[in-house]
Short mmCIF file of N, CA and C in Angstrom, two decimals:
data_model
loop_
_atom_site.label_atom_id
_atom_site.label_comp_id
_atom_site.label_asym_id
_atom_site.label_seq_id
_atom_site.Cartn_x
_atom_site.Cartn_y
_atom_site.Cartn_z
N MET A 1245 17.44 -78.04 -36.58
CA MET A 1245 16.40 -78.87 -36.85
C MET A 1245 16.66 -80.28 -37.17
N ALA A 1246 17.94 -80.47 -37.75
CA ALA A 1246 18.33 -81.83 -38.21
C ALA A 1246 18.45 -82.71 -36.89
N LEU A 1247 18.77 -82.14 -35.80
CA LEU A 1247 18.80 -82.90 -34.60
C LEU A 1247 17.43 -83.47 -34.18
N LEU A 1248 16.43 -82.60 -34.46
CA LEU A 1248 15.05 -82.93 -34.10
C LEU A 1248 14.57 -84.14 -35.13
N ARG A 1249 14.99 -84.13 -36.40
CA ARG A 1249 14.64 -85.10 -37.30
C ARG A 1249 15.24 -86.44 -36.94
N ALA A 1250 16.57 -86.36 -36.42
CA ALA A 1250 17.28 -87.56 -36.08
C ALA A 1250 16.66 -88.15 -34.77
N GLY A 1251 16.21 -87.34 -33.83
CA GLY A 1251 15.56 -87.73 -32.68
C GLY A 1251 16.60 -88.40 -31.70
N ARG A 1252 16.10 -88.72 -30.47
CA ARG A 1252 16.92 -89.41 -29.55
C ARG A 1252 16.46 -90.84 -29.38
N PRO A 1253 17.27 -91.80 -29.19
CA PRO A 1253 16.87 -93.14 -28.98
C PRO A 1253 15.82 -93.30 -27.90
N GLY A 1254 14.78 -93.91 -28.18
CA GLY A 1254 13.72 -94.17 -27.13
C GLY A 1254 12.83 -93.09 -26.98
N ARG A 1255 12.93 -92.01 -27.73
CA ARG A 1255 12.06 -90.77 -27.58
C ARG A 1255 11.48 -90.53 -29.00
N SER A 1256 10.25 -90.00 -28.91
CA SER A 1256 9.55 -89.67 -30.16
C SER A 1256 9.99 -88.28 -30.56
N ARG A 1257 9.80 -87.97 -31.78
CA ARG A 1257 10.03 -86.61 -32.27
C ARG A 1257 9.19 -85.58 -31.57
N ARG A 1258 7.89 -85.96 -31.31
CA ARG A 1258 6.99 -85.08 -30.64
C ARG A 1258 7.54 -84.83 -29.24
N ALA A 1259 7.99 -85.77 -28.56
CA ALA A 1259 8.60 -85.62 -27.19
C ALA A 1259 9.76 -84.71 -27.25
N ASP A 1260 10.65 -84.92 -28.19
CA ASP A 1260 11.81 -84.00 -28.35
C ASP A 1260 11.34 -82.57 -28.56
N GLU A 1261 10.48 -82.40 -29.56
CA GLU A 1261 9.96 -80.99 -29.80
C GLU A 1261 9.32 -80.37 -28.56
N GLU A 1262 8.56 -81.15 -27.79
CA GLU A 1262 7.98 -80.60 -26.58
C GLU A 1262 8.98 -80.19 -25.54
N LEU A 1263 10.01 -81.10 -25.40
CA LEU A 1263 11.08 -80.83 -24.42
C LEU A 1263 11.82 -79.46 -24.77
N LEU A 1264 12.18 -79.44 -26.09
CA LEU A 1264 12.90 -78.19 -26.51
C LEU A 1264 12.03 -77.00 -26.41
N THR A 1265 10.80 -77.09 -26.78
CA THR A 1265 9.88 -75.90 -26.64
C THR A 1265 9.71 -75.53 -25.16
N ARG A 1266 9.51 -76.45 -24.30
CA ARG A 1266 9.38 -76.14 -22.94
C ARG A 1266 10.57 -75.56 -22.34
N LEU A 1267 11.80 -76.10 -22.71
CA LEU A 1267 13.10 -75.58 -22.16
C LEU A 1267 13.25 -74.14 -22.64
N TYR A 1268 13.02 -73.86 -23.97
CA TYR A 1268 13.22 -72.72 -24.51
C TYR A 1268 12.31 -71.54 -23.79
N ASP A 1269 10.98 -71.93 -23.83
CA ASP A 1269 10.04 -70.94 -23.16
C ASP A 1269 10.30 -70.70 -21.84
N GLU A 1270 10.68 -71.66 -21.07
CA GLU A 1270 10.91 -71.47 -19.48
C GLU A 1270 12.13 -70.84 -19.18
N HIS A 1271 13.27 -71.11 -20.02
CA HIS A 1271 14.57 -70.79 -19.55
C HIS A 1271 15.38 -69.93 -20.47
N ALA A 1272 15.08 -69.89 -21.63
CA ALA A 1272 15.96 -69.07 -22.66
C ALA A 1272 15.99 -67.64 -22.30
N PRO A 1273 15.01 -66.80 -22.01
CA PRO A 1273 15.24 -65.43 -21.62
C PRO A 1273 16.25 -65.20 -20.51
N ALA A 1274 16.01 -66.07 -19.40
CA ALA A 1274 16.97 -65.83 -18.22
C ALA A 1274 18.42 -66.29 -18.65
N LEU A 1275 18.47 -67.39 -19.35
CA LEU A 1275 19.82 -67.91 -19.83
C LEU A 1275 20.52 -66.89 -20.74
N LEU A 1276 19.69 -66.20 -21.62
CA LEU A 1276 20.32 -65.25 -22.52
C LEU A 1276 20.91 -64.04 -21.70
N ALA A 1277 20.04 -63.60 -20.75
CA ALA A 1277 20.58 -62.48 -19.96
C ALA A 1277 21.82 -62.93 -19.14
N TYR A 1278 21.87 -64.12 -18.64
CA TYR A 1278 23.06 -64.54 -17.96
C TYR A 1278 24.29 -64.71 -18.88
N ALA A 1279 23.93 -65.31 -20.02
CA ALA A 1279 25.09 -65.51 -21.05
C ALA A 1279 25.57 -64.23 -21.49
N THR A 1280 24.77 -63.28 -21.73
CA THR A 1280 25.19 -61.90 -22.10
C THR A 1280 26.09 -61.33 -21.16
N ARG A 1281 25.87 -61.46 -19.84
CA ARG A 1281 26.85 -60.93 -18.84
C ARG A 1281 28.11 -61.79 -18.90
N LEU A 1282 28.06 -63.14 -19.09
CA LEU A 1282 29.25 -63.94 -19.23
C LEU A 1282 30.12 -63.60 -20.36
N THR A 1283 29.52 -63.15 -21.40
CA THR A 1283 30.20 -62.84 -22.66
C THR A 1283 30.47 -61.37 -22.76
N ALA A 1284 30.45 -60.67 -21.72
CA ALA A 1284 30.80 -59.19 -21.73
C ALA A 1284 29.87 -58.37 -22.80
N GLY A 1285 28.63 -58.82 -22.80
CA GLY A 1285 27.72 -58.07 -23.65
C GLY A 1285 27.61 -58.51 -25.07
N ASP A 1286 28.41 -59.53 -25.51
CA ASP A 1286 28.43 -60.00 -26.83
C ASP A 1286 27.10 -60.83 -27.20
N ARG A 1287 26.16 -60.19 -27.77
CA ARG A 1287 24.88 -60.90 -27.90
C ARG A 1287 24.95 -62.09 -28.81
N GLN A 1288 25.74 -62.07 -29.84
CA GLN A 1288 25.87 -63.23 -30.74
C GLN A 1288 26.52 -64.43 -30.00
N ARG A 1289 27.54 -64.17 -29.26
CA ARG A 1289 28.18 -65.19 -28.48
C ARG A 1289 27.27 -65.68 -27.45
N ALA A 1290 26.44 -64.87 -26.80
CA ALA A 1290 25.52 -65.17 -25.72
C ALA A 1290 24.49 -66.13 -26.33
N GLU A 1291 24.01 -65.88 -27.41
CA GLU A 1291 23.00 -66.73 -28.15
C GLU A 1291 23.66 -68.06 -28.47
N ASP A 1292 24.90 -68.17 -28.93
CA ASP A 1292 25.54 -69.43 -29.09
C ASP A 1292 25.67 -70.23 -27.84
N VAL A 1293 25.96 -69.47 -26.72
CA VAL A 1293 26.04 -70.20 -25.37
C VAL A 1293 24.69 -70.79 -25.03
N VAL A 1294 23.66 -70.01 -25.18
CA VAL A 1294 22.26 -70.55 -24.91
C VAL A 1294 21.88 -71.67 -25.75
N GLN A 1295 22.20 -71.64 -26.97
CA GLN A 1295 21.94 -72.71 -27.90
C GLN A 1295 22.66 -73.98 -27.61
N GLU A 1296 23.92 -73.88 -27.24
CA GLU A 1296 24.70 -75.08 -26.80
C GLU A 1296 24.19 -75.58 -25.44
N THR A 1297 23.80 -74.71 -24.54
CA THR A 1297 23.29 -75.15 -23.26
C THR A 1297 21.99 -75.98 -23.42
N LEU A 1298 21.03 -75.44 -24.29
CA LEU A 1298 19.84 -76.13 -24.53
C LEU A 1298 20.02 -77.38 -25.26
N LEU A 1299 20.98 -77.48 -26.20
CA LEU A 1299 21.31 -78.76 -26.75
C LEU A 1299 21.81 -79.80 -25.74
N ARG A 1300 22.65 -79.41 -24.91
CA ARG A 1300 23.12 -80.30 -23.83
C ARG A 1300 22.05 -80.69 -22.95
N ALA A 1301 21.08 -79.78 -22.67
CA ALA A 1301 19.92 -80.19 -21.88
C ALA A 1301 19.03 -81.31 -22.61
N TRP A 1302 18.98 -81.03 -23.86
CA TRP A 1302 18.18 -82.00 -24.80
C TRP A 1302 18.82 -83.41 -24.78
N ARG A 1303 20.19 -83.39 -24.79
CA ARG A 1303 20.92 -84.65 -24.81
C ARG A 1303 20.83 -85.32 -23.45
N HIS A 1304 20.73 -84.59 -22.37
CA HIS A 1304 20.73 -85.13 -21.04
C HIS A 1304 19.40 -84.79 -20.29
N PRO A 1305 18.24 -85.12 -20.66
CA PRO A 1305 17.01 -84.75 -20.09
C PRO A 1305 16.90 -85.30 -18.58
N GLU A 1306 17.63 -86.27 -18.32
CA GLU A 1306 17.69 -86.75 -16.86
C GLU A 1306 18.17 -85.75 -15.85
N ALA A 1307 19.00 -84.82 -16.35
CA ALA A 1307 19.51 -83.75 -15.54
C ALA A 1307 18.53 -82.62 -15.15
N LEU A 1308 17.42 -82.67 -15.88
CA LEU A 1308 16.42 -81.69 -15.66
C LEU A 1308 15.37 -82.06 -14.69
N THR A 1309 15.41 -83.32 -14.15
CA THR A 1309 14.48 -83.81 -13.14
C THR A 1309 14.78 -83.15 -11.80
N GLY A 1310 13.81 -83.12 -10.97
CA GLY A 1310 13.93 -82.36 -9.66
C GLY A 1310 14.85 -83.06 -8.72
N GLU A 1311 15.25 -84.36 -9.12
CA GLU A 1311 16.18 -85.14 -8.18
C GLU A 1311 17.55 -84.39 -8.07
N ARG A 1312 17.97 -83.72 -9.12
CA ARG A 1312 19.32 -83.06 -9.13
C ARG A 1312 19.19 -81.65 -8.71
N GLY A 1313 18.06 -81.13 -8.36
CA GLY A 1313 17.91 -79.79 -8.00
C GLY A 1313 17.21 -79.09 -9.06
N SER A 1314 17.26 -77.71 -8.99
CA SER A 1314 16.59 -76.94 -9.98
C SER A 1314 17.09 -77.05 -11.36
N PRO A 1315 16.20 -77.25 -12.32
CA PRO A 1315 16.75 -77.28 -13.70
C PRO A 1315 17.42 -75.91 -14.21
N GLY A 1316 16.93 -74.85 -13.64
CA GLY A 1316 17.41 -73.50 -13.93
C GLY A 1316 18.95 -73.45 -13.50
N ALA A 1317 19.20 -73.92 -12.22
CA ALA A 1317 20.51 -73.96 -11.66
C ALA A 1317 21.52 -74.80 -12.62
N TRP A 1318 20.97 -75.98 -12.96
CA TRP A 1318 21.89 -76.81 -13.79
C TRP A 1318 22.08 -76.12 -15.15
N LEU A 1319 21.11 -75.56 -15.77
CA LEU A 1319 21.27 -74.85 -17.00
C LEU A 1319 22.27 -73.71 -16.94
N ARG A 1320 22.15 -72.92 -15.76
CA ARG A 1320 23.11 -71.84 -15.64
C ARG A 1320 24.57 -72.38 -15.46
N THR A 1321 24.69 -73.52 -14.70
CA THR A 1321 26.00 -74.10 -14.60
C THR A 1321 26.54 -74.57 -15.95
N VAL A 1322 25.69 -75.09 -16.74
CA VAL A 1322 26.10 -75.50 -18.03
C VAL A 1322 26.46 -74.35 -18.97
N ALA A 1323 25.66 -73.29 -18.88
CA ALA A 1323 25.95 -72.10 -19.62
C ALA A 1323 27.37 -71.43 -19.28
N ARG A 1324 27.61 -71.47 -18.02
CA ARG A 1324 28.84 -70.89 -17.49
C ARG A 1324 29.97 -71.70 -18.08
N ASN A 1325 29.80 -73.02 -17.95
CA ASN A 1325 30.88 -73.84 -18.50
C ASN A 1325 31.04 -73.75 -19.98
N VAL A 1326 30.05 -73.60 -20.70
CA VAL A 1326 30.13 -73.47 -22.19
C VAL A 1326 30.81 -72.11 -22.39
N ALA A 1327 30.43 -71.01 -21.75
CA ALA A 1327 31.01 -69.67 -21.99
C ALA A 1327 32.45 -69.67 -21.64
N PHE A 1328 32.91 -70.43 -20.49
CA PHE A 1328 34.35 -70.42 -20.13
C PHE A 1328 35.12 -71.22 -21.11
N ASP A 1329 34.59 -72.49 -21.58
CA ASP A 1329 35.21 -73.19 -22.53
C ASP A 1329 35.48 -72.52 -23.95
N GLU A 1330 34.53 -71.74 -24.36
CA GLU A 1330 34.58 -70.92 -25.49
C GLU A 1330 35.65 -69.87 -25.32
N TYR A 1331 35.67 -69.20 -24.20
CA TYR A 1331 36.62 -68.15 -23.82
C TYR A 1331 38.02 -68.64 -23.91
N ARG A 1332 38.23 -69.94 -23.26
CA ARG A 1332 39.59 -70.51 -23.22
C ARG A 1332 40.10 -70.95 -24.66
N ALA A 1333 39.06 -71.43 -25.42
CA ALA A 1333 39.40 -71.88 -26.83
C ALA A 1333 39.84 -70.60 -27.63
N ARG A 1334 39.19 -69.44 -27.46
CA ARG A 1334 39.53 -68.29 -28.18
C ARG A 1334 40.86 -67.76 -27.75
N ARG A 1335 41.22 -67.88 -26.49
CA ARG A 1335 42.53 -67.45 -25.99
C ARG A 1335 43.60 -68.33 -26.47
N ALA A 1336 43.33 -69.58 -26.78
CA ALA A 1336 44.39 -70.54 -27.15
C ALA A 1336 44.79 -70.40 -28.59
N ARG A 1337 43.97 -69.79 -29.37
CA ARG A 1337 44.43 -69.52 -30.82
C ARG A 1337 44.75 -68.04 -31.05
N PRO A 1338 45.36 -67.87 -32.09
CA PRO A 1338 45.73 -66.42 -32.45
C PRO A 1338 44.43 -65.50 -32.51
N ARG A 1339 44.61 -64.27 -32.27
CA ARG A 1339 43.47 -63.31 -32.32
C ARG A 1339 43.14 -63.15 -33.72
N GLU A 1340 41.77 -63.05 -33.94
CA GLU A 1340 41.29 -62.84 -35.35
C GLU A 1340 41.20 -61.37 -35.60
N VAL A 1341 41.50 -60.97 -36.89
CA VAL A 1341 41.50 -59.62 -37.37
C VAL A 1341 40.37 -59.59 -38.43
N PRO A 1342 39.51 -58.60 -38.22
CA PRO A 1342 38.38 -58.52 -39.20
C PRO A 1342 39.00 -58.33 -40.61
N GLY A 1343 38.27 -58.99 -41.58
CA GLY A 1343 38.78 -59.06 -43.01
C GLY A 1343 39.08 -57.68 -43.58
N ASP A 1344 38.18 -56.65 -43.37
CA ASP A 1344 38.36 -55.40 -43.92
C ASP A 1344 39.51 -54.67 -43.43
N LEU A 1345 39.79 -54.85 -42.03
CA LEU A 1345 41.03 -54.26 -41.39
C LEU A 1345 42.34 -54.91 -41.97
N ALA A 1346 42.30 -56.22 -42.14
CA ALA A 1346 43.50 -56.90 -42.64
C ALA A 1346 43.76 -56.49 -44.08
N GLN A 1347 42.76 -56.24 -44.86
CA GLN A 1347 43.01 -55.83 -46.26
C GLN A 1347 43.50 -54.40 -46.33
N SER A 1348 43.03 -53.56 -45.38
CA SER A 1348 43.45 -52.14 -45.50
C SER A 1348 44.87 -51.97 -44.96
N VAL A 1349 45.41 -52.91 -44.17
CA VAL A 1349 46.78 -52.76 -43.65
C VAL A 1349 47.81 -53.18 -44.72
N ALA A 1350 47.46 -54.06 -45.60
CA ALA A 1350 48.41 -54.50 -46.59
C ALA A 1350 48.56 -53.39 -47.56
N THR A 1351 49.88 -52.97 -47.77
CA THR A 1351 50.23 -52.00 -48.71
C THR A 1351 51.36 -52.47 -49.69
N GLY A 1352 51.63 -51.73 -50.67
CA GLY A 1352 52.66 -52.06 -51.56
C GLY A 1352 54.02 -52.10 -50.97
N ASP A 1353 54.22 -51.21 -49.95
CA ASP A 1353 55.55 -51.15 -49.33
C ASP A 1353 55.84 -52.43 -48.59
N ASP A 1354 54.82 -52.96 -47.90
CA ASP A 1354 55.05 -54.18 -47.17
C ASP A 1354 55.50 -55.33 -48.17
N GLU A 1355 54.85 -55.32 -49.30
CA GLU A 1355 55.21 -56.47 -50.34
C GLU A 1355 56.61 -56.24 -50.76
N ILE A 1356 57.01 -54.99 -51.03
CA ILE A 1356 58.43 -54.69 -51.44
C ILE A 1356 59.53 -55.13 -50.29
N ASP A 1357 59.12 -54.73 -49.12
CA ASP A 1357 59.96 -55.12 -47.98
C ASP A 1357 60.05 -56.70 -47.80
N ARG A 1358 58.98 -57.32 -47.96
CA ARG A 1358 58.99 -58.92 -47.91
C ARG A 1358 59.81 -59.42 -49.06
N ALA A 1359 59.65 -58.88 -50.20
CA ALA A 1359 60.45 -59.36 -51.41
C ALA A 1359 61.89 -59.17 -51.10
N LEU A 1360 62.32 -57.98 -50.60
CA LEU A 1360 63.76 -57.67 -50.27
C LEU A 1360 64.23 -58.68 -49.13
N GLU A 1361 63.45 -58.89 -48.15
CA GLU A 1361 63.90 -59.72 -47.09
C GLU A 1361 64.05 -61.18 -47.60
N ALA A 1362 63.15 -61.61 -48.42
CA ALA A 1362 63.31 -62.95 -49.08
C ALA A 1362 64.45 -63.01 -49.97
N TRP A 1363 64.86 -62.04 -50.70
CA TRP A 1363 66.06 -62.03 -51.57
C TRP A 1363 67.24 -62.05 -50.63
N VAL A 1364 67.29 -61.34 -49.62
CA VAL A 1364 68.49 -61.25 -48.80
C VAL A 1364 68.72 -62.60 -47.99
N ILE A 1365 67.58 -63.16 -47.50
CA ILE A 1365 67.58 -64.53 -46.88
C ILE A 1365 68.02 -65.58 -47.86
N GLY A 1366 67.57 -65.45 -49.13
CA GLY A 1366 67.95 -66.47 -50.14
C GLY A 1366 69.48 -66.34 -50.33
N GLU A 1367 69.97 -65.17 -50.40
CA GLU A 1367 71.48 -65.01 -50.52
C GLU A 1367 72.15 -65.64 -49.40
N ALA A 1368 71.63 -65.40 -48.17
CA ALA A 1368 72.27 -65.97 -46.94
C ALA A 1368 72.20 -67.50 -46.99
N LEU A 1369 71.15 -67.93 -47.44
CA LEU A 1369 71.01 -69.51 -47.60
C LEU A 1369 71.98 -70.05 -48.53
N ASP A 1370 72.17 -69.25 -49.65
CA ASP A 1370 73.25 -69.70 -50.66
C ASP A 1370 74.62 -69.75 -50.13
N ALA A 1371 74.87 -68.92 -49.01
CA ALA A 1371 76.17 -68.89 -48.49
C ALA A 1371 76.43 -70.10 -47.53
N LEU A 1372 75.37 -70.88 -47.24
CA LEU A 1372 75.56 -72.01 -46.42
C LEU A 1372 76.07 -73.24 -47.23
N THR A 1373 76.64 -74.21 -46.51
CA THR A 1373 77.04 -75.50 -47.16
C THR A 1373 75.76 -76.17 -47.58
N PRO A 1374 75.81 -77.00 -48.64
CA PRO A 1374 74.75 -77.68 -49.12
C PRO A 1374 73.97 -78.56 -48.07
N ALA A 1375 74.79 -79.23 -47.19
CA ALA A 1375 74.23 -80.01 -46.15
C ALA A 1375 73.22 -79.18 -45.15
N HIS A 1376 73.79 -78.05 -44.79
CA HIS A 1376 73.12 -77.13 -43.91
C HIS A 1376 71.85 -76.51 -44.58
N ARG A 1377 72.07 -76.15 -45.90
CA ARG A 1377 70.94 -75.59 -46.58
C ARG A 1377 69.80 -76.57 -46.75
N GLU A 1378 70.13 -77.86 -47.09
CA GLU A 1378 69.05 -78.80 -47.29
C GLU A 1378 68.31 -79.19 -46.01
N VAL A 1379 69.09 -79.15 -44.91
CA VAL A 1379 68.35 -79.50 -43.67
C VAL A 1379 67.39 -78.34 -43.20
N LEU A 1380 67.81 -77.05 -43.51
CA LEU A 1380 66.85 -75.97 -43.19
C LEU A 1380 65.73 -75.98 -44.15
N VAL A 1381 65.90 -76.32 -45.38
CA VAL A 1381 64.82 -76.38 -46.33
C VAL A 1381 63.76 -77.41 -45.86
N GLU A 1382 64.32 -78.62 -45.46
CA GLU A 1382 63.46 -79.68 -45.13
C GLU A 1382 62.68 -79.30 -43.82
N THR A 1383 63.32 -78.77 -42.89
CA THR A 1383 62.75 -78.54 -41.54
C THR A 1383 61.86 -77.35 -41.46
N PHE A 1384 62.39 -76.30 -42.07
CA PHE A 1384 61.70 -74.98 -41.89
C PHE A 1384 60.67 -74.73 -43.08
N TYR A 1385 61.11 -74.90 -44.25
CA TYR A 1385 60.33 -74.47 -45.42
C TYR A 1385 59.35 -75.64 -45.74
N ARG A 1386 59.71 -76.82 -45.55
CA ARG A 1386 58.79 -77.93 -45.91
C ARG A 1386 58.03 -78.43 -44.65
N GLY A 1387 58.46 -77.90 -43.46
CA GLY A 1387 57.72 -78.07 -42.21
C GLY A 1387 57.74 -79.58 -41.77
N ARG A 1388 58.89 -80.19 -42.12
CA ARG A 1388 59.04 -81.69 -41.70
C ARG A 1388 59.57 -81.72 -40.28
N SER A 1389 59.24 -82.84 -39.63
CA SER A 1389 59.73 -83.12 -38.24
C SER A 1389 61.26 -83.66 -38.43
N VAL A 1390 61.89 -83.86 -37.34
CA VAL A 1390 63.23 -84.50 -37.39
C VAL A 1390 63.18 -85.80 -37.95
N ALA A 1391 62.25 -86.62 -37.56
CA ALA A 1391 62.14 -87.98 -38.20
C ALA A 1391 61.94 -87.97 -39.68
N GLU A 1392 60.98 -87.01 -40.03
CA GLU A 1392 60.75 -86.92 -41.49
C GLU A 1392 61.87 -86.44 -42.32
N THR A 1393 62.58 -85.48 -41.78
CA THR A 1393 63.76 -84.92 -42.41
C THR A 1393 64.81 -86.02 -42.45
N SER A 1394 64.99 -86.77 -41.37
CA SER A 1394 65.94 -87.88 -41.28
C SER A 1394 65.70 -88.90 -42.47
N ALA A 1395 64.42 -89.21 -42.62
CA ALA A 1395 64.06 -90.21 -43.68
C ALA A 1395 64.31 -89.63 -45.13
N ALA A 1396 64.00 -88.31 -45.16
CA ALA A 1396 64.08 -87.73 -46.60
C ALA A 1396 65.55 -87.53 -46.96
N LEU A 1397 66.42 -87.12 -45.96
CA LEU A 1397 67.77 -86.92 -46.30
C LEU A 1397 68.73 -88.17 -46.12
N GLY A 1398 68.17 -89.25 -45.47
CA GLY A 1398 68.83 -90.44 -45.34
C GLY A 1398 69.93 -90.39 -44.27
N VAL A 1399 69.79 -89.56 -43.31
CA VAL A 1399 70.72 -89.39 -42.28
C VAL A 1399 70.13 -89.63 -40.92
N PRO A 1400 70.87 -90.05 -39.91
CA PRO A 1400 70.29 -90.23 -38.54
C PRO A 1400 69.61 -89.04 -37.94
N PRO A 1401 68.57 -89.23 -37.22
CA PRO A 1401 67.96 -87.94 -36.44
C PRO A 1401 68.90 -87.11 -35.63
N GLY A 1402 69.93 -87.67 -35.03
CA GLY A 1402 70.88 -86.84 -34.40
C GLY A 1402 71.68 -85.89 -35.26
N THR A 1403 71.92 -86.38 -36.47
CA THR A 1403 72.64 -85.68 -37.53
C THR A 1403 71.71 -84.51 -37.97
N VAL A 1404 70.43 -84.75 -38.14
CA VAL A 1404 69.47 -83.71 -38.52
C VAL A 1404 69.52 -82.64 -37.45
N LYS A 1405 69.56 -83.05 -36.18
CA LYS A 1405 69.46 -81.96 -35.02
C LYS A 1405 70.77 -81.19 -34.96
N SER A 1406 71.94 -81.78 -35.11
CA SER A 1406 73.15 -81.03 -35.06
C SER A 1406 73.30 -80.16 -36.33
N ARG A 1407 72.92 -80.77 -37.43
CA ARG A 1407 72.95 -79.85 -38.69
C ARG A 1407 72.13 -78.68 -38.58
N THR A 1408 70.88 -78.83 -38.04
CA THR A 1408 69.92 -77.75 -37.87
C THR A 1408 70.51 -76.69 -37.00
N PHE A 1409 71.23 -77.18 -35.87
CA PHE A 1409 71.68 -76.17 -35.05
C PHE A 1409 72.77 -75.37 -35.68
N TYR A 1410 73.69 -76.03 -36.31
CA TYR A 1410 74.85 -75.42 -36.96
C TYR A 1410 74.47 -74.56 -38.16
N ALA A 1411 73.42 -75.07 -38.93
CA ALA A 1411 72.91 -74.34 -40.02
C ALA A 1411 72.26 -72.95 -39.56
N LEU A 1412 71.49 -73.03 -38.50
CA LEU A 1412 70.93 -71.78 -38.00
C LEU A 1412 71.97 -70.82 -37.50
N ARG A 1413 73.00 -71.36 -36.85
CA ARG A 1413 74.16 -70.53 -36.36
C ARG A 1413 74.70 -69.80 -37.60
N ALA A 1414 75.08 -70.61 -38.67
CA ALA A 1414 75.72 -70.06 -39.83
C ALA A 1414 74.79 -69.16 -40.50
N LEU A 1415 73.54 -69.39 -40.62
CA LEU A 1415 72.51 -68.45 -41.20
C LEU A 1415 72.47 -67.13 -40.55
N ARG A 1416 72.51 -67.24 -39.15
CA ARG A 1416 72.53 -66.00 -38.41
C ARG A 1416 73.78 -65.18 -38.71
N GLY A 1417 74.83 -65.84 -38.70
CA GLY A 1417 76.15 -65.22 -39.15
C GLY A 1417 76.08 -64.39 -40.55
N ALA A 1418 75.52 -65.18 -41.43
CA ALA A 1418 75.39 -64.60 -42.80
C ALA A 1418 74.35 -63.43 -42.82
N LEU A 1419 73.34 -63.50 -41.98
CA LEU A 1419 72.35 -62.33 -41.94
C LEU A 1419 73.02 -61.21 -41.24
N VAL A 1420 73.83 -61.41 -40.30
CA VAL A 1420 74.55 -60.29 -39.49
C VAL A 1420 75.55 -59.67 -40.54
N GLU A 1421 76.11 -60.53 -41.28
CA GLU A 1421 77.16 -59.98 -42.20
C GLU A 1421 76.52 -59.12 -43.30
N ARG A 1422 75.26 -59.41 -43.64
CA ARG A 1422 74.53 -58.66 -44.62
C ARG A 1422 73.69 -57.42 -44.06
N GLY A 1423 73.90 -57.31 -42.67
CA GLY A 1423 73.24 -56.17 -42.03
C GLY A 1423 71.77 -56.26 -41.74
N VAL A 1424 71.24 -57.56 -41.98
CA VAL A 1424 69.78 -57.82 -41.71
C VAL A 1424 69.41 -57.78 -40.29
N ILE A 1425 70.24 -58.51 -39.53
CA ILE A 1425 70.08 -58.46 -38.04
C ILE A 1425 71.32 -58.07 -37.40
N SER A 1426 71.30 -57.66 -36.13
CA SER A 1426 72.55 -57.37 -35.44
C SER A 1426 72.92 -58.26 -34.33
#
C-alpha cells in the first residue's frame, strides 16, 4: 500500500487504485494458476510472482494498451520472466535448510569433533614459519584480499601470493604428518 500512497508521477491515487483493482480482478486468478504451474505447485512463491507481475504492470501501464497485443499475454510473459529470475537466483545461492532441521542436526559430537580439528589445525599452524603463518591468518582467517594482505604485512603482492602457496603446501604437510589428511 505504500506504493499507492506514493503514487506515480502524473497519475492520481484514485487512478492507481483503479488500475490495480482492474488488473487484479481481471488477471490475478489466471496469473496465479499459471504461476503455480511455473513454481511447481508452490502457492507462496506463485503469489509472490503474481504480486511482482502486477507491480510491474502498475509501473508500466503503457504495456497494457491494445497496441502491444493482449494485456494477458504481456502479463504471462512478465510472470514467466519473474518466476525464472527467482528460480535462477535461488540456484545461485546455497540451499536453505529449515531452522528446525538445522537445529536437530547439531549434536555434541559435532562440537567435539570441530574442537579437536581446530586444535590439530592450530598445532599444524604453529609448526609453520612465522611468515607463512601470518600470511595464512591474514588471507584465510581475516578474509583479506592479496592487496589488503600486502598492505597489512608491508610486502609486495607477489610475495603474498608465493608465501600463501608455500604456506598452504607446508600446512598440508603438517596435517598429513598429524594424520588429519592423507
